[in-house]
XYZ file of C-alpha atoms in Angstrom:
290
model
C 19.670 -0.847 15.738
C 21.353 0.327 12.600
C 19.286 1.072 9.548
C 20.833 -1.258 7.101
C 18.990 -0.321 3.967
C 15.724 -2.083 4.523
C 12.732 -0.590 2.836
C 9.246 -1.165 4.126
C 6.995 -0.750 1.167
C 3.631 -0.347 2.959
C 2.916 1.351 6.359
C 0.175 3.636 7.643
C 0.216 6.975 9.361
C -2.665 9.158 10.243
C -3.485 12.786 10.821
C -2.986 13.697 14.544
C -6.722 14.544 14.815
C -7.600 10.896 13.899
C -5.010 9.585 16.324
C -6.318 11.763 19.097
C -10.058 10.971 18.673
C -10.954 8.193 16.274
C -14.474 7.897 17.494
C -15.298 11.263 15.881
C -14.639 9.677 12.534
C -16.629 6.440 12.855
C -19.915 7.987 11.676
C -18.242 9.577 8.685
C -16.662 6.354 7.220
C -18.050 2.836 7.494
C -14.880 1.175 6.398
C -12.828 3.106 8.975
C -15.366 2.177 11.639
C -15.076 -1.492 10.736
C -11.331 -1.599 10.827
C -10.557 0.711 13.780
C -13.341 0.172 16.313
C -11.442 -2.522 18.107
C -9.491 -1.153 21.097
C -6.272 -2.867 19.997
C -6.385 -1.429 16.389
C -3.519 0.911 16.501
C -3.434 4.331 14.902
C -0.153 6.130 14.745
C 1.397 9.394 13.657
C 4.600 10.020 11.663
C 6.965 10.387 14.679
C 5.807 6.973 16.121
C 6.573 5.387 12.719
C 10.057 6.833 12.516
C 10.857 5.645 16.074
C 9.634 2.109 15.106
C 11.759 2.180 11.946
C 14.872 3.069 14.030
C 14.207 0.192 16.403
C 13.690 -2.371 13.571
C 16.461 -1.172 11.292
C 14.350 0.171 8.562
C 15.951 3.006 6.511
C 12.887 4.128 4.517
C 9.145 3.469 4.386
C 6.306 4.104 1.929
C 3.870 5.785 4.206
C 0.190 5.461 3.235
C -2.920 7.060 4.231
C -6.354 5.387 4.868
C -8.715 4.784 1.934
C -11.376 7.191 3.100
C -14.705 7.393 1.253
C -14.818 11.068 0.805
C -12.236 13.495 -0.738
C -12.581 15.783 2.256
C -11.337 13.090 4.579
C -8.643 12.065 2.153
C -7.262 15.583 1.990
C -7.026 15.717 5.726
C -5.086 12.574 5.782
C -3.012 13.645 2.813
C -2.015 16.772 4.791
C -0.378 14.394 7.336
C 1.455 12.497 4.484
C 2.777 15.707 3.016
C 4.053 16.857 6.403
C 5.705 13.494 6.970
C 7.626 13.865 3.684
C 8.536 17.423 4.648
C 9.885 16.456 8.092
C 11.600 13.161 6.985
C 12.441 13.422 3.307
C 15.139 10.667 3.425
C 13.052 8.304 5.579
C 9.498 8.668 4.362
C 8.111 8.379 0.831
C 4.521 9.513 0.765
C 1.506 7.903 -0.876
C -1.700 9.808 -0.547
C -5.404 8.735 -1.084
C -8.389 9.978 -3.162
C -11.970 9.046 -3.354
C -13.081 8.898 -6.989
C -16.508 7.568 -6.162
C -17.125 10.734 -4.055
C -16.045 13.022 -6.811
C -13.861 12.246 -9.816
C -12.892 15.802 -10.435
C -11.955 16.443 -6.716
C -9.856 13.224 -6.850
C -7.939 14.366 -9.908
C -7.395 17.794 -8.362
C -6.028 16.052 -5.269
C -3.721 13.945 -7.351
C -2.317 17.124 -8.712
C -1.932 18.662 -5.322
C -0.080 15.532 -4.014
C 2.234 15.550 -6.924
C 3.161 19.153 -6.398
C 3.999 18.542 -2.738
C 6.321 15.704 -3.466
C 4.018 12.726 -2.839
C 4.980 9.956 -5.264
C 1.904 7.839 -5.413
C -1.534 6.832 -4.305
C -2.114 4.188 -1.651
C -3.268 2.259 0.032
C -6.310 2.724 -2.283
C -9.193 0.323 -1.570
C -10.568 -0.317 -5.013
C -13.905 -1.778 -3.733
C -14.991 0.798 -1.222
C -13.521 3.812 -3.035
C -15.169 2.920 -6.307
C -12.344 2.044 -8.820
C -13.742 -1.363 -9.494
C -17.121 0.045 -10.588
C -15.916 3.161 -12.463
C -16.398 3.559 -16.241
C -13.216 2.886 -18.262
C -12.917 6.475 -19.316
C -12.983 7.650 -15.691
C -10.361 5.209 -14.743
C -8.273 6.364 -17.752
C -8.584 9.965 -16.505
C -6.995 8.964 -13.138
C -4.370 6.838 -14.943
C -3.351 9.629 -17.242
C -2.723 11.909 -14.319
C -0.646 9.285 -12.550
C 1.376 8.701 -15.676
C 1.776 12.309 -16.240
C 3.182 12.812 -12.731
C 5.292 9.632 -12.866
C 3.421 8.451 -9.759
C 2.908 4.875 -8.441
C -0.084 3.096 -7.040
C -0.476 0.714 -4.057
C -3.847 -1.110 -3.878
C -5.444 -3.354 -1.357
C -6.113 -6.891 -2.559
C -8.503 -9.404 -1.108
C -7.888 -13.179 -1.143
C -11.195 -14.776 -2.213
C -11.172 -17.594 0.189
C -9.923 -18.229 3.751
C -10.815 -16.478 7.007
C -12.815 -13.402 7.266
C -11.453 -10.319 9.109
C -12.190 -6.621 9.344
C -11.118 -4.783 6.224
C -10.658 -7.933 4.083
C -12.819 -6.388 1.331
C -13.948 -7.582 -2.149
C -10.981 -6.509 -4.307
C -10.423 -10.153 -5.396
C -8.179 -11.325 -8.185
C -10.769 -11.430 -11.018
C -11.941 -7.895 -10.215
C -8.399 -6.534 -9.822
C -7.179 -8.022 -13.084
C -9.779 -6.044 -15.127
C -8.537 -2.930 -13.328
C -4.924 -3.556 -14.020
C -5.697 -3.911 -17.704
C -6.602 -0.152 -17.577
C -3.450 0.811 -15.576
C -0.768 -0.290 -17.909
C 2.410 1.735 -17.703
C 1.826 2.667 -13.938
C 4.029 0.861 -11.335
C 1.507 -0.867 -9.192
C 1.931 -2.622 -5.854
C -0.624 -5.168 -4.975
C -0.907 -5.498 -1.152
C -1.053 -8.754 0.830
C 0.424 -11.077 -1.735
C -2.006 -9.488 -4.310
C -4.866 -11.562 -2.985
C -3.362 -14.493 -5.018
C -3.534 -12.601 -8.299
C 0.193 -12.872 -8.909
C -0.165 -16.769 -9.255
C -1.858 -15.973 -12.660
C 1.074 -13.948 -13.925
C 2.254 -16.871 -16.110
C -0.913 -17.010 -18.060
C 0.069 -16.539 -21.658
C -2.482 -13.712 -22.185
C -1.280 -11.872 -19.115
C 2.305 -10.946 -19.695
C 1.572 -7.230 -20.488
C -0.953 -6.872 -17.637
C 1.641 -7.810 -15.098
C 4.473 -5.961 -16.702
C 4.424 -3.134 -14.070
C 3.057 -5.119 -11.204
C 4.733 -5.655 -7.887
C 3.419 -7.540 -4.828
C 4.000 -6.830 -1.216
C 4.283 -9.028 2.000
C 2.046 -6.669 4.136
C 0.238 -8.805 6.786
C 1.272 -12.111 5.081
C 2.258 -13.799 8.442
C -1.475 -13.554 9.279
C -2.648 -14.946 6.073
C -0.104 -17.354 4.499
C 2.521 -19.987 5.325
C 6.061 -18.771 4.750
C 6.399 -21.130 1.815
C 4.119 -18.783 -0.013
C 7.056 -16.334 -0.591
C 8.892 -18.857 -2.732
C 5.616 -19.437 -4.653
C 5.278 -15.710 -5.325
C 8.860 -15.471 -6.537
C 8.323 -18.385 -8.863
C 5.128 -16.798 -10.314
C 5.756 -13.116 -10.596
C 9.578 -12.975 -10.322
C 12.113 -12.291 -7.458
C 12.416 -8.590 -8.523
C 8.695 -7.958 -8.000
C 8.325 -9.080 -4.323
C 8.549 -6.244 -1.809
C 9.086 -6.437 1.930
C 6.165 -4.747 3.662
C 4.496 -4.872 6.934
C 1.288 -2.844 7.103
C 2.730 -1.295 10.278
C 1.288 -0.693 12.869
C -0.918 -3.630 12.008
C 2.119 -5.871 12.260
C 5.616 -5.131 13.706
C 8.427 -4.894 11.184
C 10.391 -7.472 13.041
C 7.639 -10.129 12.781
C 7.551 -9.854 9.044
C 11.375 -10.098 8.810
C 11.213 -13.241 10.978
C 8.544 -14.547 8.638
C 10.835 -14.000 5.641
C 13.695 -15.767 7.510
C 11.486 -18.856 7.539
C 10.772 -18.756 3.785
C 14.088 -20.449 2.822
C 15.370 -17.552 0.729
C 19.111 -17.212 0.018
C 21.027 -14.187 1.343
C 20.948 -12.570 -2.128
C 17.253 -13.048 -2.415
C 16.661 -11.655 0.966
C 18.544 -8.562 0.002
C 16.416 -8.211 -3.092
C 13.144 -8.532 -1.116
C 14.194 -6.419 1.981
C 15.861 -3.643 -0.034
C 16.751 -3.665 -3.695
C 13.412 -4.361 -5.240
C 11.767 -1.466 -3.392
C 14.553 0.810 -4.284
C 14.012 -0.056 -7.934
C 10.326 0.709 -7.544
C 11.076 4.040 -5.815
C 13.408 4.996 -8.526
C 10.602 4.312 -11.057
C 8.251 6.829 -9.211
C 10.808 9.433 -8.707
C 11.359 8.864 -5.045
C 15.246 8.649 -4.838
C 16.558 8.617 -1.468
C 18.285 11.853 -0.337
């Protein structure tokens, strides 16, 4: 299938060591154990991602690591992201991860290392398990200053506060994320999984500046929401802020495209969501396609 310009704003790749023997990592990280203990929980490496992109007609993906609980594990995962960007600079935009709860100074040093290696953001950070939601304001500002200084973006997991329970849902709910976003102004932020519902508050009169740099992605939305939710997102946060994303390999790219087809979007709106919105986001974080 031809790659027609579609951009998947949220996928995951792992270090080959994790893909080869996930069981060795279970004792080291409770969240990883929770999410990947099931036999059908897929773990892929970069080459598998690129093959899937070719089959689905995806030209470019934002490849994220896992939100590990220690900076040592984050660095290992980030090495795989850095290598992915080196091997496929026109296909893969790298987002790395850090663990500020483990060590703020190590996390900041890792942000600097990632930026020097051409990685253009952090993600998918898990604000609850990695400590961002409990950090003092001055510590969050230290991280934010480094991201702003490097022109990097941020992709964060978001948890809907109601509905079904599932592995990895977490507690990064709208009211908790809102307070964090207040401290991240000026940084392009993607909230995963329809933002856990937070974008529906974008029209609050006191919230305009909080949402000024916020995007929302469609990762895993077919599992969580009716397709009509896409129109509701557009009406709340704006057409230009909704990004096609899959959470691959959790969900096939084709499944999310089919889901968007059922949302009743015009052809122009589909082009915005599937391609142009993400391209604008990538320009903002300095990841211009080669």
